[in-house]
XYZ file of C-alpha atoms in Angstrom:
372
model
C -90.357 24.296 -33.709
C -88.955 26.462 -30.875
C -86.810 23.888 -28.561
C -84.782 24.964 -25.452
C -81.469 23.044 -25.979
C -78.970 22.754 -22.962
C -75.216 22.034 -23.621
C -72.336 21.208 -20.895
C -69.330 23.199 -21.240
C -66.380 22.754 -18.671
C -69.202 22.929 -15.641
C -71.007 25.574 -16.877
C -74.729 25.370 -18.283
C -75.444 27.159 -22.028
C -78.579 28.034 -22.506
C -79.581 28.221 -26.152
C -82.487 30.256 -27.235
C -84.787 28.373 -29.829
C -82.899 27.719 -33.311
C -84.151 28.700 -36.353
C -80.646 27.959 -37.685
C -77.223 26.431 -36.655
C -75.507 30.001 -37.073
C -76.935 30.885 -33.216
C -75.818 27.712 -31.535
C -72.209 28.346 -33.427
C -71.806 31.970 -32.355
C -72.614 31.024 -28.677
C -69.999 27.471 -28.850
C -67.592 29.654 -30.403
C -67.753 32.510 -27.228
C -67.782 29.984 -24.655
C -64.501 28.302 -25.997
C -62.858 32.424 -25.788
C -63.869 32.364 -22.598
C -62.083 29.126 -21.393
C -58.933 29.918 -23.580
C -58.698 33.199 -21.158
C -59.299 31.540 -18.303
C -56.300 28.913 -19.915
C -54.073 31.838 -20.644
C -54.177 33.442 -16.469
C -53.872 30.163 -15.239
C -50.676 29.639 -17.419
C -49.361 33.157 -15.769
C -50.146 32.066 -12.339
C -48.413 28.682 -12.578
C -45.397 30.300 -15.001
C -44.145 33.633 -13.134
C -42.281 36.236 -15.287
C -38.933 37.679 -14.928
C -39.850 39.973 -13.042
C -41.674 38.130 -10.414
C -38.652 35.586 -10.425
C -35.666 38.786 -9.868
C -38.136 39.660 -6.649
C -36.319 38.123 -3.977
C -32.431 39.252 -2.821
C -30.395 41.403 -5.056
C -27.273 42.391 -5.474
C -27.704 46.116 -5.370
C -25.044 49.018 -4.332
C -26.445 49.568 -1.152
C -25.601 45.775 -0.491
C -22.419 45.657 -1.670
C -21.580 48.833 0.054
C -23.180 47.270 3.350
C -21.272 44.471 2.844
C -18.216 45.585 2.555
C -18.213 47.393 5.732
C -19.883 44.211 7.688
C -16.891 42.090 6.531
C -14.350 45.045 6.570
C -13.530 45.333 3.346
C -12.613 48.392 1.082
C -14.912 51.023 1.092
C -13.613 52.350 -2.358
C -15.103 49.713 -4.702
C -12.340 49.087 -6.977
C -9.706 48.184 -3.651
C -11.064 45.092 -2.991
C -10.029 41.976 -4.584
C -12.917 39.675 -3.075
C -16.650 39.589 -3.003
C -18.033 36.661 -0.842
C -21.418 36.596 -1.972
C -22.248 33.176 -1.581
C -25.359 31.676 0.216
C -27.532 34.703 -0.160
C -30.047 33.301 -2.685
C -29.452 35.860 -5.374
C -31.101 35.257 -9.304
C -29.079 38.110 -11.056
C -25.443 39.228 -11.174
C -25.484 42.886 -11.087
C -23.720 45.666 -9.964
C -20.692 45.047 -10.495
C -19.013 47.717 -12.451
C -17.248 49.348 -9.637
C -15.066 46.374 -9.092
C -13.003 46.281 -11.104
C -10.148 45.127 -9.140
C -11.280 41.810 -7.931
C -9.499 38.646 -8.364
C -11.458 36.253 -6.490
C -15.478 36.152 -6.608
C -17.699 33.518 -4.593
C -21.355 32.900 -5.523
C -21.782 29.569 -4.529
C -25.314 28.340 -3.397
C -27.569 31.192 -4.896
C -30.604 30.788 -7.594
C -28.174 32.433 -10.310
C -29.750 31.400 -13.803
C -26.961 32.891 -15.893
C -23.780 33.860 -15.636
C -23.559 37.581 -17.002
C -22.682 41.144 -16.311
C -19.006 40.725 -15.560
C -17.632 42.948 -18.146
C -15.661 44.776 -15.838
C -13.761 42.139 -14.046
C -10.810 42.206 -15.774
C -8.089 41.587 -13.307
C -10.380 38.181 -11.887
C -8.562 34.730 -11.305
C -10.658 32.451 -9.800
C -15.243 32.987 -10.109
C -16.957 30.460 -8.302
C -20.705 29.139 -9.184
C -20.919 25.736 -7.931
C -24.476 24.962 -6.375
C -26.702 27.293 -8.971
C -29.344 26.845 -11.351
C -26.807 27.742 -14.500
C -27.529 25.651 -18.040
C -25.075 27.761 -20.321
C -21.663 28.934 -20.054
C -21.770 32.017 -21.804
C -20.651 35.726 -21.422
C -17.187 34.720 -20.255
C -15.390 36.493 -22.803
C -14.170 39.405 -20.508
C -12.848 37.554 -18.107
C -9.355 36.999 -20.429
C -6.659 36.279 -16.944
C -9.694 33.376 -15.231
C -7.524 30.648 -13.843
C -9.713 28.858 -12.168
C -13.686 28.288 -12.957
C -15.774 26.333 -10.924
C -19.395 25.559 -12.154
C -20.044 22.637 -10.328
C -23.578 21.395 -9.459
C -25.807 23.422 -11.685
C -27.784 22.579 -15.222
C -25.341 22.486 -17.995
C -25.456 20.303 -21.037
C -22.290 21.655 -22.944
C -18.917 22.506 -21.971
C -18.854 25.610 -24.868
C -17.454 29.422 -24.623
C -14.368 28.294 -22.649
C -11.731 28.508 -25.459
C -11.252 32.350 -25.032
C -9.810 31.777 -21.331
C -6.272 31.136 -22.115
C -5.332 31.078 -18.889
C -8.009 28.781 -17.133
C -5.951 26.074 -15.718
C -8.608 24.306 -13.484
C -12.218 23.732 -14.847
C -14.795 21.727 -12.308
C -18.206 20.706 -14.331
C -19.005 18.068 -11.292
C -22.543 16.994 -10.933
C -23.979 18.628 -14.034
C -25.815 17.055 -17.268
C -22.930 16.519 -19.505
C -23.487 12.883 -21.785
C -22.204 12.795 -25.447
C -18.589 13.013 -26.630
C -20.344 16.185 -28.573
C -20.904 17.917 -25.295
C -17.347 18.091 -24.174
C -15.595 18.182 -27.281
C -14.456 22.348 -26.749
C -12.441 21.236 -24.558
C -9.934 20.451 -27.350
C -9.663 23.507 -27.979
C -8.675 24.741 -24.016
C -5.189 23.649 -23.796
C -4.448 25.225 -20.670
C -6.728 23.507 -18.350
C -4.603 20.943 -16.161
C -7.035 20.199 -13.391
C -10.295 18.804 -15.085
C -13.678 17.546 -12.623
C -16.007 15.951 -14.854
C -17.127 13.335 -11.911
C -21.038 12.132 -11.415
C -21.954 13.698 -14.890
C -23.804 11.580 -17.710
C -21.032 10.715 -19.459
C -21.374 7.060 -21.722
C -19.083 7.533 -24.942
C -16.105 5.472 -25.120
C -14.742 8.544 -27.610
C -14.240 10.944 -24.928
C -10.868 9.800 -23.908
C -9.884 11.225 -27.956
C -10.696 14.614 -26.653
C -8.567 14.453 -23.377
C -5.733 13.301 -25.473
C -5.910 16.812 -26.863
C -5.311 18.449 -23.782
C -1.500 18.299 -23.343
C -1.545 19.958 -20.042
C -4.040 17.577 -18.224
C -2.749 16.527 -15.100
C -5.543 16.383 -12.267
C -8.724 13.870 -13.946
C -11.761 13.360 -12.133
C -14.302 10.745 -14.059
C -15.953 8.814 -11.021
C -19.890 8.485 -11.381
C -19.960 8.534 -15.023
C -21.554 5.104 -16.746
C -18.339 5.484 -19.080
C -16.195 4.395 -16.167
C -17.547 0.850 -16.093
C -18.002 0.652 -20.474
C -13.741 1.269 -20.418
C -12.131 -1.994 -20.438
C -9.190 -2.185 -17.811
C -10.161 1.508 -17.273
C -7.696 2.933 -14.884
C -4.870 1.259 -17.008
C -6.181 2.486 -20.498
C -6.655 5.776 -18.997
C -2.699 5.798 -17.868
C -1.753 4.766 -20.982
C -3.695 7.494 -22.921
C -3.053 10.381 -21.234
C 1.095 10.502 -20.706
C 0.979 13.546 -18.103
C -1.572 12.550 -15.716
C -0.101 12.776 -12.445
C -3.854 11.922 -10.491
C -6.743 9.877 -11.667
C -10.098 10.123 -9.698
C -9.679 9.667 -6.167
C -5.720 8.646 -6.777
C -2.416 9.461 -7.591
C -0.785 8.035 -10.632
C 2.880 7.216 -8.827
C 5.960 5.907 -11.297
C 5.269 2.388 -10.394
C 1.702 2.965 -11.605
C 2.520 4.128 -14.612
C 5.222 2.024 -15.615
C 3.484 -0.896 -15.012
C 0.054 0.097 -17.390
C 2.453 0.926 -19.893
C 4.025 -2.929 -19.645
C 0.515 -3.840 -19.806
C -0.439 -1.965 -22.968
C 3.022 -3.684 -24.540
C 2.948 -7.403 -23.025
C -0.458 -8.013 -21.227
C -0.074 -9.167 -17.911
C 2.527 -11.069 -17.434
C 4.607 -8.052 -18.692
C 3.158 -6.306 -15.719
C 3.569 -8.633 -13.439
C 7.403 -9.298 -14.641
C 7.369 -4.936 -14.742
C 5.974 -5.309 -11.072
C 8.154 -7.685 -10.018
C 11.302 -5.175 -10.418
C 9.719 -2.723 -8.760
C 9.053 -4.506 -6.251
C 12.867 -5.343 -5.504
C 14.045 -1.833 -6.475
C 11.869 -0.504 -3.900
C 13.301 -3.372 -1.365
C 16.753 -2.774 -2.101
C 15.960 1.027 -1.539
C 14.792 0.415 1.564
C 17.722 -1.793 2.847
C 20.091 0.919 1.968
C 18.365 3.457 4.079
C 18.410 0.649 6.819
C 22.171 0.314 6.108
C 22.838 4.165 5.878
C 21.054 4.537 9.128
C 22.914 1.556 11.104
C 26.414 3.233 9.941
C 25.198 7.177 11.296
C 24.485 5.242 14.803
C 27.790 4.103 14.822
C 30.169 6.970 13.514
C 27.634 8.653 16.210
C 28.686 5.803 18.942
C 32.585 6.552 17.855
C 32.219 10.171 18.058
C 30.630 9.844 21.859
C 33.152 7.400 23.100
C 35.826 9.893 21.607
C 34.689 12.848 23.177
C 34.629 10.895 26.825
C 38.308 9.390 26.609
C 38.954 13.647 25.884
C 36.989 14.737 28.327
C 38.804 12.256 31.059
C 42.118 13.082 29.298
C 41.621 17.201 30.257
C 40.672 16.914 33.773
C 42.436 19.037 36.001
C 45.506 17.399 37.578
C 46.766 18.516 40.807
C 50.455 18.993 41.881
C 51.064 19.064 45.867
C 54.266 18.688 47.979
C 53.622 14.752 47.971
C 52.464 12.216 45.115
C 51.030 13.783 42.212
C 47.241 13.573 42.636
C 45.365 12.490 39.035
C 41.904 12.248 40.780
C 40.129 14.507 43.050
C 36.818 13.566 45.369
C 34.544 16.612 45.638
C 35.877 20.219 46.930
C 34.260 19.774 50.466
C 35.393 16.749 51.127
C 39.608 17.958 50.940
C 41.003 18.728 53.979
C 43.662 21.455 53.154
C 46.897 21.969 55.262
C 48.889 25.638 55.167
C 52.752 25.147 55.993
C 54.680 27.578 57.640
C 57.481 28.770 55.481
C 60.917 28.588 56.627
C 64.083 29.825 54.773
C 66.127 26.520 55.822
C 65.318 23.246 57.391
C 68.005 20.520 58.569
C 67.428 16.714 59.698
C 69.353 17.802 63.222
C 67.164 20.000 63.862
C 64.257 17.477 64.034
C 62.702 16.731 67.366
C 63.259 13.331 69.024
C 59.881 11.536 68.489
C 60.222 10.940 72.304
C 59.645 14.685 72.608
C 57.308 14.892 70.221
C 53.429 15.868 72.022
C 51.323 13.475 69.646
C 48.263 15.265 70.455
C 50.089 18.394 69.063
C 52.444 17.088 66.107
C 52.229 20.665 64.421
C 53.683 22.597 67.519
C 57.095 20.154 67.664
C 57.370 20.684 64.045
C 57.809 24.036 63.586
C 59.055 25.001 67.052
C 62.711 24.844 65.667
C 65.599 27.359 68.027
């Protein structure tokens, strides 16, 4: 029998020619499902761009960083300058960077960097800045032996790793990245150095993390807000205190004497040790603040004796003046003294005095001194 069969395959009509045998209506099946695995494979390409269609937008190239450097007045000479701001320019790839070789300080916040990589020539550099990238490894940091401070905030990382060869990194923000097991932080154990830690709004939930931030002796600066682990803690700022002996700041607060003196009464006694704890610093810091009242009452007066001293000397040295009459202790102002010039005469005897009969009293002066 010669039959016309017609099969539906992914909107498309087969037409098979008359069967004499299944081995036809295989061959054809088996070409049509080729032909929609292509069509599978170029839609896969379309949807998933390769590496190179992802490095097409900005790059860091010479001609940019040479460009740069003159639009921001930088060194010319590539190994001068100690900073690159190359932030907010939506590079993918770090490159070209081999000339400088004398920076210290590199920005690259807010770009589409992927990876962090081709810095083997940045030797001399103290602080790199990532925050705001599409980074999920830290990796390739090996070079970059003198790094103080690393800031990889707001990107894609899982695991705090490849850290332990900075020996100098002192300050480490991981804000607002993917971090969630004790296992994902645990290398920091082994980074010693690191006093200023950010781990805020990650995914953090083990209770077992605060083993490995025992292990950093230098920890100083602790930054846990937004983690679920915050709320599992019991008493958490307290325990945390306790825990870690050198933390001078915890989250969005500092960790003053009184703080600290009074979780440690809490770890010993419970609360009413920390309320009796409390309690004396509470008067301490009362008492303290009396005696700076008192210090500053006595200053006002030593300063109140020392003004009415220097007036009674002041009135003690004013000028006295000596006339031919009474000694005169106080003088009005200069235009208001009258002052009187006597004739001199080399002898003057009470006989010689005019009769006041004689005397012209609108003239005084002329009777006076009109002596034979």
């Amino acid at each position: 029998m010669a039959t016309q069969l017609l099969e539906a395959q992914d909107d498309k009509i087969v037409h098979y020619p008359p069967l004499i045998n299944g081995e036809n209506k295989q061959q054809i099946t088996a070409g049509v499902n080729s032909d929609h695995s292509e069509q599978n494979r170029r839609n896969s390409k379309t949807s998933h761009p390769d590496k190179k269609d992802r490095e097409s937008g900005p790059r860091i190239t010479k001609k940019f960083l040479k460009d740069h450097c003159k639009e921001h007045k930088l060194y010319s000479t590539p190994y001068l300058n100690d900073t690159l701001y190359l932030h907010f320019r939506g590079f993918s790839t770090i490159e070209n960077l081999e000339e400088y070789t004398g920076l210290k300080c590199l920005w690259l916040e807010s770009n589409g960097l992927r990876r962090i990589e081709h810095l083997q020539a940045q030797t001399e550099l103290r602080s790199l800045f990532l925050q705001q990238n599409l980074i999920y490894k830290l990796e390739n940091l090996e070079p970059l032996n003198r790094l103080c401070t690393l800031n990889v905030s707001n990107n894609c990382i899982r695991t705090i790793e490849n850290i332990s060869c900075l020996l100098e990194l002192s300050t480490l923000q991981i804000a607002h990245n993917k971090l969630e097991t004790v296992a994902d932080m645990e290398h920091l154990s082994r980074c010693p150095s690191i006093s200023v830690l950010d781990m805020s709004h990650n995914l953090l939930n083990d209770l077992e993390i605060l083993s490995v931030l025992t292990c950093m002796p230098e920890l100083r600066v602790l930054n846990l807000m937004g983690n679920e682990v915050v709320k599992k803690i019991p008493n958490y700022r307290k325990t945390v205190i306790v825990r870690l002996k050198q933390l001078t700041y915890l989250d969005d607060r500092p960790v003053f004497p009184k703080d600290r003196a009074c979780a440690e009464a809490w770890a010993v006694g419970g609360l009413e040790a920390e309320r009796t704890e409390m309690g004396l610093w509470e008067t301490r810091e009362r008492r303290k603040v009396q005696d700076g009242l008192d210090t500053l009452a006595a200053i006002r007066e030593k300063a109140l004796e020392r003004r009415c001293l220097r007036e009674q000397q002041e009135r003690d040295e004013e000028v006295a003046v000596h006339g031919p009459g009474a000694l005169v202790t106080e003088m009005q102002a200069a235009e208001h003294l009258e002052t009187i010039h006597l004739q001199p005469h080399s002898s003057l005897y009470i006989d010689d005095l005019p009769d006041l009969e004689e005397v012209d009293m609108e003239n005084p002066e002329s009777a006076l001194f009109d002596v034979p």
